Tab-separated table of C-alpha atoms in Angstrom:
chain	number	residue	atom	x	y	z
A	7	UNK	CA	24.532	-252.532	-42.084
A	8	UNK	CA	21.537	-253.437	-39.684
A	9	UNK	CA	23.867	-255.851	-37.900
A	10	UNK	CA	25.738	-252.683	-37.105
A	11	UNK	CA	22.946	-251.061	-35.441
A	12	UNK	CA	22.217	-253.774	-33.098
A	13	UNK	CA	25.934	-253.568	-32.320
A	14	UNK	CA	26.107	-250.865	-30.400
A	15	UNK	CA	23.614	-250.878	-27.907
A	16	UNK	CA	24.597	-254.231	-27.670
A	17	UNK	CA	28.215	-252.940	-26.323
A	18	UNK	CA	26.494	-250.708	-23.881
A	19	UNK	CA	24.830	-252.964	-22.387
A	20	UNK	CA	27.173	-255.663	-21.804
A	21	UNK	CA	30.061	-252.651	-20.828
A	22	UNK	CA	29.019	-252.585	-17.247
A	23	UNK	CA	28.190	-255.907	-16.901
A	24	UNK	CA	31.336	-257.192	-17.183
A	25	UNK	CA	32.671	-254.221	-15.519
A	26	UNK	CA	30.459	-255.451	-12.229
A	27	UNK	CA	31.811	-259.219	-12.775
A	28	UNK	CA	35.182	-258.303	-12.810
A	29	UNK	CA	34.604	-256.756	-9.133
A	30	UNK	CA	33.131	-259.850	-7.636
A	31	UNK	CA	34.964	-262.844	-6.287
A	32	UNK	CA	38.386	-262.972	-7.517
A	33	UNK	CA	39.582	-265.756	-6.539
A	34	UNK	CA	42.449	-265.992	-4.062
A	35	UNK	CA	43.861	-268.630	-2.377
A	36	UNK	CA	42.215	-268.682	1.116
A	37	UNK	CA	41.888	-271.345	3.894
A	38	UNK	CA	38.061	-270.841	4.461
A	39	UNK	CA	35.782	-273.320	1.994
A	40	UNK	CA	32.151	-272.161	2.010
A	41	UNK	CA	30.579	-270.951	4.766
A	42	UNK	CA	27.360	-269.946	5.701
A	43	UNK	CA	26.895	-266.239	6.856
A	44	UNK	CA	25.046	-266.180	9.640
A	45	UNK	CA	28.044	-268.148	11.157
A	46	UNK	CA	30.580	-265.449	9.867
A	47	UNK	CA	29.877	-262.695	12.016
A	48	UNK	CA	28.321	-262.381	15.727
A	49	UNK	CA	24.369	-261.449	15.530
A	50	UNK	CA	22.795	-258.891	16.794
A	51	UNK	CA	24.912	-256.041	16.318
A	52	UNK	CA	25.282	-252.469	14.494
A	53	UNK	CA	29.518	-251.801	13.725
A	54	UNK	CA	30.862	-248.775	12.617
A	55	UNK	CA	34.601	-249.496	11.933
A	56	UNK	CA	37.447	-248.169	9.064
A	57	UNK	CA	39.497	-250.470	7.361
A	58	UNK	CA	42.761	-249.763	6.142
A	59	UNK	CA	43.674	-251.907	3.073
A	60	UNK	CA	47.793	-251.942	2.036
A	61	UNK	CA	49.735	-252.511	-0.089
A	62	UNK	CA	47.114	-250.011	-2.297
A	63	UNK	CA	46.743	-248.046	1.216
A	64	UNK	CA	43.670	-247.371	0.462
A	65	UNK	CA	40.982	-246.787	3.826
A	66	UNK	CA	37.410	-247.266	3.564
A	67	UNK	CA	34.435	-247.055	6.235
A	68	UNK	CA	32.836	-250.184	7.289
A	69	UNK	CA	29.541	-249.920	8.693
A	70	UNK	CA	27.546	-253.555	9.246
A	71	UNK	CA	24.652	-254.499	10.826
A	72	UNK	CA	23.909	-258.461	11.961
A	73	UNK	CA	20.450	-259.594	13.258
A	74	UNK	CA	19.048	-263.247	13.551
A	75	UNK	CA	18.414	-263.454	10.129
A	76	UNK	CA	20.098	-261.396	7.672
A	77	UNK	CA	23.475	-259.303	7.448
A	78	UNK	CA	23.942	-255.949	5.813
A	79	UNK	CA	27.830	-254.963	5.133
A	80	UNK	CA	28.008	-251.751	3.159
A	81	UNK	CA	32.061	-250.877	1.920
A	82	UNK	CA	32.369	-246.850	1.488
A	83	UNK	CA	35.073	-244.107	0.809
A	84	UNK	CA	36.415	-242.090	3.740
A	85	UNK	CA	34.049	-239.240	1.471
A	86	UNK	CA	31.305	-241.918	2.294
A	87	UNK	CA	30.615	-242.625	-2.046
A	88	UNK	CA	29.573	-246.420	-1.753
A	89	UNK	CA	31.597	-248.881	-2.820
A	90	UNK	CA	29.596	-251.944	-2.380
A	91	UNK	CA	26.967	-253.686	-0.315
A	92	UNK	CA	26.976	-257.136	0.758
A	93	UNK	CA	23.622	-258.876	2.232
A	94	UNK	CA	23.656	-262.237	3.644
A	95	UNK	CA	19.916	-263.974	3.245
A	96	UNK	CA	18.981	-267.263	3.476
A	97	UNK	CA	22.996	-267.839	4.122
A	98	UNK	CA	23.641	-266.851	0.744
A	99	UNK	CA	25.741	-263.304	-0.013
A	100	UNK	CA	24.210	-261.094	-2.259
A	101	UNK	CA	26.601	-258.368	-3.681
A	102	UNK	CA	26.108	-254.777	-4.852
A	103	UNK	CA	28.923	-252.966	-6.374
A	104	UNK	CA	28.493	-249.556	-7.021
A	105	UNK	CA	31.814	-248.197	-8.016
A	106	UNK	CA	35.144	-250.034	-8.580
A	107	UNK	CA	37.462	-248.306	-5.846
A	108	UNK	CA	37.603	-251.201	-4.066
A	109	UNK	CA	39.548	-253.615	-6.840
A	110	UNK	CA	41.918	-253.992	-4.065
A	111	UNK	CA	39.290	-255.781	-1.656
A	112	UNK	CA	36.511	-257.919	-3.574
A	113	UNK	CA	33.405	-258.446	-1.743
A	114	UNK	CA	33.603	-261.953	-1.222
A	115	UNK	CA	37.465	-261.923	-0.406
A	116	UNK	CA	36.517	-259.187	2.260
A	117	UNK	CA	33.454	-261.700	3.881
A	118	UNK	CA	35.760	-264.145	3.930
A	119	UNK	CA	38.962	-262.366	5.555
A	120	UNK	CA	35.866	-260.972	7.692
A	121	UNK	CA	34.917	-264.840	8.712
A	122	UNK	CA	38.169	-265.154	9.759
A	123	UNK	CA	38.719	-262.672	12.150
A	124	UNK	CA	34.950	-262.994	13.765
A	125	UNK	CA	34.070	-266.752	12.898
A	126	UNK	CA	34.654	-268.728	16.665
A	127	UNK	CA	37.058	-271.356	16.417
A	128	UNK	CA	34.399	-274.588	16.686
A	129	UNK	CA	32.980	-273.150	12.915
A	130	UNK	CA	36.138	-271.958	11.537
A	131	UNK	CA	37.587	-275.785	11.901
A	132	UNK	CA	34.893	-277.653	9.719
A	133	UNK	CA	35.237	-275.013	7.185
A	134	UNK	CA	39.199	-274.848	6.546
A	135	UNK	CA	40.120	-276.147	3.439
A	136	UNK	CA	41.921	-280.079	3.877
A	137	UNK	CA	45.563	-278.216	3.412
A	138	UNK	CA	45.047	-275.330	6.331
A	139	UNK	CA	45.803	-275.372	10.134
A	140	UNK	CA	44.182	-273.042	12.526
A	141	UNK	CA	46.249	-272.050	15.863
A	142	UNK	CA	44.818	-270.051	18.145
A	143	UNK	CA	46.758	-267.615	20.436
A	144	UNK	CA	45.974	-265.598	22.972
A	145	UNK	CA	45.645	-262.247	21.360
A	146	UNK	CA	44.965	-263.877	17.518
A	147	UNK	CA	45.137	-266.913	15.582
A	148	UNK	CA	47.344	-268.410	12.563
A	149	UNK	CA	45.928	-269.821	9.506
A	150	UNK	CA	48.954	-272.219	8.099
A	151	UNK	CA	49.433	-274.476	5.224
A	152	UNK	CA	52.303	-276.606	6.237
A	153	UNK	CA	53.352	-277.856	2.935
A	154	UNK	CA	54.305	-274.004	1.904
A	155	UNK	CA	55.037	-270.912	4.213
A	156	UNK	CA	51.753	-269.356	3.336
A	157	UNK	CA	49.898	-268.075	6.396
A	158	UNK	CA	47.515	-265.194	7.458
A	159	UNK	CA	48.222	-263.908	10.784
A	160	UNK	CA	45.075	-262.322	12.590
A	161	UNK	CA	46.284	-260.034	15.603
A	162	UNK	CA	43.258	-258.616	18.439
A	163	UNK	CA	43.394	-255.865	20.644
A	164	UNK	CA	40.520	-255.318	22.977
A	165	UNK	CA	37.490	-257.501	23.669
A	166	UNK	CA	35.519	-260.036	21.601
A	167	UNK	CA	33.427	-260.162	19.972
A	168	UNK	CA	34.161	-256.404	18.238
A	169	UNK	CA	37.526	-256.082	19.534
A	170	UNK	CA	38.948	-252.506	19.343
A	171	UNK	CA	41.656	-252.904	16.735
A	172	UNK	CA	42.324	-255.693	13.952
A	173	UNK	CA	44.917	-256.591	12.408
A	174	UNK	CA	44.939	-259.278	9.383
A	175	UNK	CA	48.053	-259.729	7.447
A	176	UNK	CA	47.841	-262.501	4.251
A	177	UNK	CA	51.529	-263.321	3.577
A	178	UNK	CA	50.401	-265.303	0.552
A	179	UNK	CA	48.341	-262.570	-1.260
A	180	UNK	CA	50.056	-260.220	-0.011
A	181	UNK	CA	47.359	-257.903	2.250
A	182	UNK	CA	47.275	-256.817	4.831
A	183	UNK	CA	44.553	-255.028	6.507
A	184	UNK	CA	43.780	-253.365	9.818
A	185	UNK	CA	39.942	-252.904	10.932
A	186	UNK	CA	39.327	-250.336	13.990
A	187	UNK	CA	36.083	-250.555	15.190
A	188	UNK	CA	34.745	-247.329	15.765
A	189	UNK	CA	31.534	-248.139	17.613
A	190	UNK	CA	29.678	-251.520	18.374
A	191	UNK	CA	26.375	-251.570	19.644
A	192	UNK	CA	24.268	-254.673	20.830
A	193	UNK	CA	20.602	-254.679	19.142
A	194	UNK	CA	18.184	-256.349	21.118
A	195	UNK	CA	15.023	-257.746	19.444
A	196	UNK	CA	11.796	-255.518	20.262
């Protein structure tokens, strides 16, 4: 009988723990090893964009802000409820989830597709895993694996480094998503 009583709040405390580890990295099959994440995204820089997740369709609000020596990411509905919060110190992400509408789009998956599109080609080389290619074309690049006809196809439209319009399409996981920046603003150090 005591056993039973430790039970429960046992239960309800390990609940939405594992709830939270079941949102973190899922693992997918990506070309990008590890990377650190001040090379991931350009410094210096507030970015208001929406990103448009599919199959799920589902659209969140992006809002991220870089300086020299951290990055804040912050996932929310189009209602603007948080979804999760990513902060890059000391190159390491540290994740926040705060509700589970974005199953669709893990936090780690999403700094990675992010490192992608925004990483500059020199960086993105020495971090592709051994089986990956990177092409780069004028308006995007192509991450292959030439033994298989995986690829994720990363289209621009506008300037670097926030370009106006994304588009990222994984053929292998099957995602595509499409990131219009809303409003980039340089940050200069006081």
């Amino acid at each position: 009988m005591a056993g039973a009583c430790f039970r429960a709040p046992l239960l309800a405390l390990l609940l939405p723990c594992l709830a939270t580890c079941a949102l973190l990295p899922e693992e997918r099959d990506l070309p990008l090893a590890e990377f650190n994440c001040p090379e991931a995204i350009p410094r210096g820089y507030e970015v208001r964009a929406t990103l448009r997740v599919a199959p799920a369709e589902q659209d969140f609000l992006l809002a991220m802000g870089t300086a020299s020596d951290r990055t804040d990411l912050a996932l929310l509905t189009p209602q603007g409820v948080p979804v999760y919060r990513i902060s890059c110190v000391d190159d390491r992400p540290l994740v926040s989830v705060q509700t589970s509408t974005g199953d669709n789009l893990p936090p780690l998956v999403l700094l990675k597709y992010l490192a992608m599109i925004f990483m500059d080609s020199e960086a993105l080389s020495q971090h592709l895993q051994p089986d990956w290619v990177l092409q780069e074309q004028t308006f995007g690049r192509v991450f292959m694996r030439p033994v298989t006809t995986a690829e994720i196809r990363v289209g621009y439209q506008g300037t670097a480094p926030w370009f106006s319009e994304i588009e990222l399409v994984d053929s292998l996981n099957g995602v595509a998503l499409r990131i219009v920046i809303l409003e980039g603003t340089r940050v200069l150090p006081e």
